[in-house]
mmCIF file of C-alpha atoms in Angstrom:
data_model
loop_
_atom_site.group_PDB
_atom_site.id
_atom_site.type_symbol
_atom_site.label_atom_id
_atom_site.label_comp_id
_atom_site.label_asym_id
_atom_site.label_seq_id
_atom_site.Cartn_x
_atom_site.Cartn_y
_atom_site.Cartn_z
ATOM 1 C CA UNK A 12 -0.119 0.071 0.004
ATOM 2 C CA UNK A 13 1.229 3.432 -0.789
ATOM 3 C CA UNK A 14 0.690 6.286 1.743
ATOM 4 C CA UNK A 15 0.480 9.873 0.931
ATOM 5 C CA UNK A 16 2.528 12.213 3.153
ATOM 6 C CA UNK A 17 -0.835 13.831 4.521
ATOM 7 C CA UNK A 18 -2.076 10.245 5.614
ATOM 8 C CA UNK A 19 1.157 9.443 7.464
ATOM 9 C CA UNK A 20 1.041 12.880 9.116
ATOM 10 C CA UNK A 21 -2.440 12.231 10.200
ATOM 11 C CA UNK A 22 -1.407 8.912 11.607
ATOM 12 C CA UNK A 23 1.299 10.444 13.576
ATOM 13 C CA UNK A 24 -0.974 13.073 14.924
ATOM 14 C CA UNK A 25 -3.591 10.365 15.896
ATOM 15 C CA UNK A 26 -0.825 8.355 17.756
ATOM 16 C CA UNK A 27 0.351 11.485 19.689
ATOM 17 C CA UNK A 28 -3.117 12.334 20.660
ATOM 18 C CA UNK A 29 -3.693 8.738 21.946
ATOM 19 C CA UNK A 30 -0.581 9.132 23.960
ATOM 20 C CA UNK A 31 -1.664 12.507 25.204
ATOM 21 C CA UNK A 32 -5.056 11.207 26.472
ATOM 22 C CA UNK A 33 -3.539 8.239 28.114
ATOM 23 C CA UNK A 34 -0.657 10.109 29.783
ATOM 24 C CA UNK A 35 -3.100 12.772 31.120
ATOM 25 C CA UNK A 36 -5.270 10.014 32.653
ATOM 26 C CA UNK A 37 -2.450 8.054 34.092
ATOM 27 C CA UNK A 38 -0.673 11.265 35.631
ATOM 28 C CA UNK A 39 -3.901 12.384 37.440
ATOM 29 C CA UNK A 40 -3.034 10.257 40.474
ATOM 30 C CA UNK A 41 0.331 12.080 40.846
ATOM 31 C CA UNK A 42 -1.386 15.362 40.848
ATOM 32 C CA UNK A 43 0.333 16.553 37.585
ATOM 33 C CA UNK A 44 -0.656 17.109 33.997
ATOM 34 C CA UNK A 45 1.130 16.010 30.840
ATOM 35 C CA UNK A 46 2.307 19.685 30.331
ATOM 36 C CA UNK A 47 3.829 19.681 33.938
ATOM 37 C CA UNK A 48 5.460 16.331 33.473
ATOM 38 C CA UNK A 49 6.886 17.337 30.155
ATOM 39 C CA UNK A 50 8.331 20.370 31.815
ATOM 40 C CA UNK A 51 9.881 18.252 34.514
ATOM 41 C CA UNK A 52 11.333 15.859 31.902
ATOM 42 C CA UNK A 53 12.903 18.659 30.105
ATOM 43 C CA UNK A 54 14.282 20.289 33.059
ATOM 44 C CA UNK A 55 15.778 16.940 34.041
ATOM 45 C CA UNK A 56 17.544 16.924 30.748
ATOM 46 C CA UNK A 57 18.433 20.646 30.560
ATOM 47 C CA UNK A 58 19.136 21.789 34.224
ATOM 48 C CA UNK A 59 19.247 25.608 34.446
ATOM 49 C CA UNK A 60 17.197 25.946 31.277
ATOM 50 C CA UNK A 61 15.902 29.452 30.847
ATOM 51 C CA UNK A 62 12.112 30.270 30.532
ATOM 52 C CA UNK A 63 12.408 30.833 26.811
ATOM 53 C CA UNK A 64 14.380 27.503 26.239
ATOM 54 C CA UNK A 65 11.559 25.606 28.330
ATOM 55 C CA UNK A 66 8.832 27.301 26.411
ATOM 56 C CA UNK A 67 10.328 26.148 23.043
ATOM 57 C CA UNK A 68 10.848 22.655 24.370
ATOM 58 C CA UNK A 69 7.269 22.288 25.505
ATOM 59 C CA UNK A 70 5.777 23.978 22.571
ATOM 60 C CA UNK A 71 4.438 27.009 24.459
ATOM 61 C CA UNK A 72 4.759 30.846 24.378
ATOM 62 C CA UNK A 73 7.161 32.443 26.683
ATOM 63 C CA UNK A 74 4.137 34.104 28.443
ATOM 64 C CA UNK A 75 2.032 30.848 28.806
ATOM 65 C CA UNK A 76 5.079 28.861 30.154
ATOM 66 C CA UNK A 77 5.947 31.658 32.611
ATOM 67 C CA UNK A 78 2.579 31.320 34.131
ATOM 68 C CA UNK A 79 2.980 27.459 34.211
ATOM 69 C CA UNK A 80 6.536 27.812 35.796
ATOM 70 C CA UNK A 81 5.041 30.226 38.460
ATOM 71 C CA UNK A 82 2.368 27.576 39.440
ATOM 72 C CA UNK A 83 4.928 24.772 39.441
ATOM 73 C CA UNK A 84 7.429 26.655 41.624
ATOM 74 C CA UNK A 85 4.666 27.472 43.904
ATOM 75 C CA UNK A 86 3.767 23.804 44.299
ATOM 76 C CA UNK A 87 7.405 23.148 44.861
ATOM 77 C CA UNK A 88 8.037 21.288 41.804
ATOM 78 C CA UNK A 89 10.720 23.551 40.450
ATOM 79 C CA UNK A 90 12.931 26.357 41.576
ATOM 80 C CA UNK A 91 13.362 29.584 39.707
ATOM 81 C CA UNK A 92 16.739 31.120 40.139
ATOM 82 C CA UNK A 93 18.412 34.295 39.009
ATOM 83 C CA UNK A 94 20.636 33.979 36.127
ATOM 84 C CA UNK A 95 22.963 36.362 34.257
ATOM 85 C CA UNK A 96 21.294 39.839 33.673
ATOM 86 C CA UNK A 97 17.615 39.383 33.673
ATOM 87 C CA UNK A 98 17.703 35.609 32.955
ATOM 88 C CA UNK A 99 15.831 33.188 35.144
ATOM 89 C CA UNK A 100 17.000 29.791 35.356
ATOM 90 C CA UNK A 101 14.993 26.701 36.386
ATOM 91 C CA UNK A 102 15.778 23.495 38.327
ATOM 92 C CA UNK A 103 13.960 20.503 39.555
ATOM 93 C CA UNK A 104 13.103 20.199 43.276
ATOM 94 C CA UNK A 105 13.368 16.709 45.028
ATOM 95 C CA UNK A 106 9.588 16.492 44.675
ATOM 96 C CA UNK A 107 9.802 17.306 41.093
ATOM 97 C CA UNK A 108 12.503 14.896 40.368
ATOM 98 C CA UNK A 109 10.324 12.168 42.206
ATOM 99 C CA UNK A 110 7.324 13.063 40.015
ATOM 100 C CA UNK A 111 9.365 13.120 36.865
ATOM 101 C CA UNK A 112 10.720 9.605 37.560
ATOM 102 C CA UNK A 113 7.237 8.303 38.308
ATOM 103 C CA UNK A 114 5.887 9.872 35.272
ATOM 104 C CA UNK A 115 8.724 8.414 33.075
ATOM 105 C CA UNK A 116 7.618 4.915 34.257
ATOM 106 C CA UNK A 117 4.056 5.802 33.234
ATOM 107 C CA UNK A 118 5.130 7.092 29.829
ATOM 108 C CA UNK A 119 7.384 4.088 29.317
ATOM 109 C CA UNK A 120 4.464 1.700 30.008
ATOM 110 C CA UNK A 121 2.071 3.532 27.619
ATOM 111 C CA UNK A 122 4.628 3.555 24.915
ATOM 112 C CA UNK A 123 5.373 -0.171 25.330
ATOM 113 C CA UNK A 124 1.625 -0.848 25.027
ATOM 114 C CA UNK A 125 1.171 1.369 22.051
ATOM 115 C CA UNK A 126 3.944 -0.199 20.064
ATOM 116 C CA UNK A 127 3.543 -3.799 21.271
ATOM 117 C CA UNK A 128 2.457 -4.759 17.783
ATOM 118 C CA UNK A 129 5.841 -3.970 16.297
ATOM 119 C CA UNK A 130 8.870 -6.097 16.247
ATOM 120 C CA UNK A 131 12.152 -4.583 17.557
ATOM 121 C CA UNK A 132 13.238 -4.358 13.957
ATOM 122 C CA UNK A 133 10.159 -2.521 12.850
ATOM 123 C CA UNK A 134 10.305 -0.103 15.866
ATOM 124 C CA UNK A 135 13.964 0.709 15.140
ATOM 125 C CA UNK A 136 12.960 1.194 11.390
ATOM 126 C CA UNK A 137 10.112 3.602 12.447
ATOM 127 C CA UNK A 138 12.357 5.354 14.778
ATOM 128 C CA UNK A 139 14.958 5.769 11.954
ATOM 129 C CA UNK A 140 12.370 6.903 9.467
ATOM 130 C CA UNK A 141 10.926 9.484 12.000
ATOM 131 C CA UNK A 142 14.502 10.794 12.688
ATOM 132 C CA UNK A 143 15.213 11.020 8.995
ATOM 133 C CA UNK A 144 11.783 13.041 8.445
ATOM 134 C CA UNK A 145 12.526 15.301 11.276
ATOM 135 C CA UNK A 146 16.178 15.861 10.028
ATOM 136 C CA UNK A 147 14.914 17.650 6.776
ATOM 137 C CA UNK A 148 13.550 21.004 7.323
ATOM 138 C CA UNK A 149 10.416 21.754 5.378
ATOM 139 C CA UNK A 150 10.817 24.806 2.882
#
């Protein structure tokens, strides 16, 4: 079967939507949303990231991420620290790191279930093809 690019794009979006719904449900008992967990995940990978960097990584505007970061700091999930000039840097707290790790286990389980119909070779091929598609910038 030949797939048109638009069909493949829609399938990627459907899979992403399925993951988002499942993750939001599964993260609820931890008291965090997918957007909050994603922030914790990116801060784990990028300690001391700026507000702008985190906004880009989490697909948000600087303004919306600033509001989210304030709420997360108020809950003790992240720390906001002064950086050079007017920059604000962010770090995980102990509580934030614990929730990040618990959320990662949930994400791993959801992804495992989602891709259980693929062999390891197929999963490797899919990953390589997505990497290749993401590497080429659209015009």
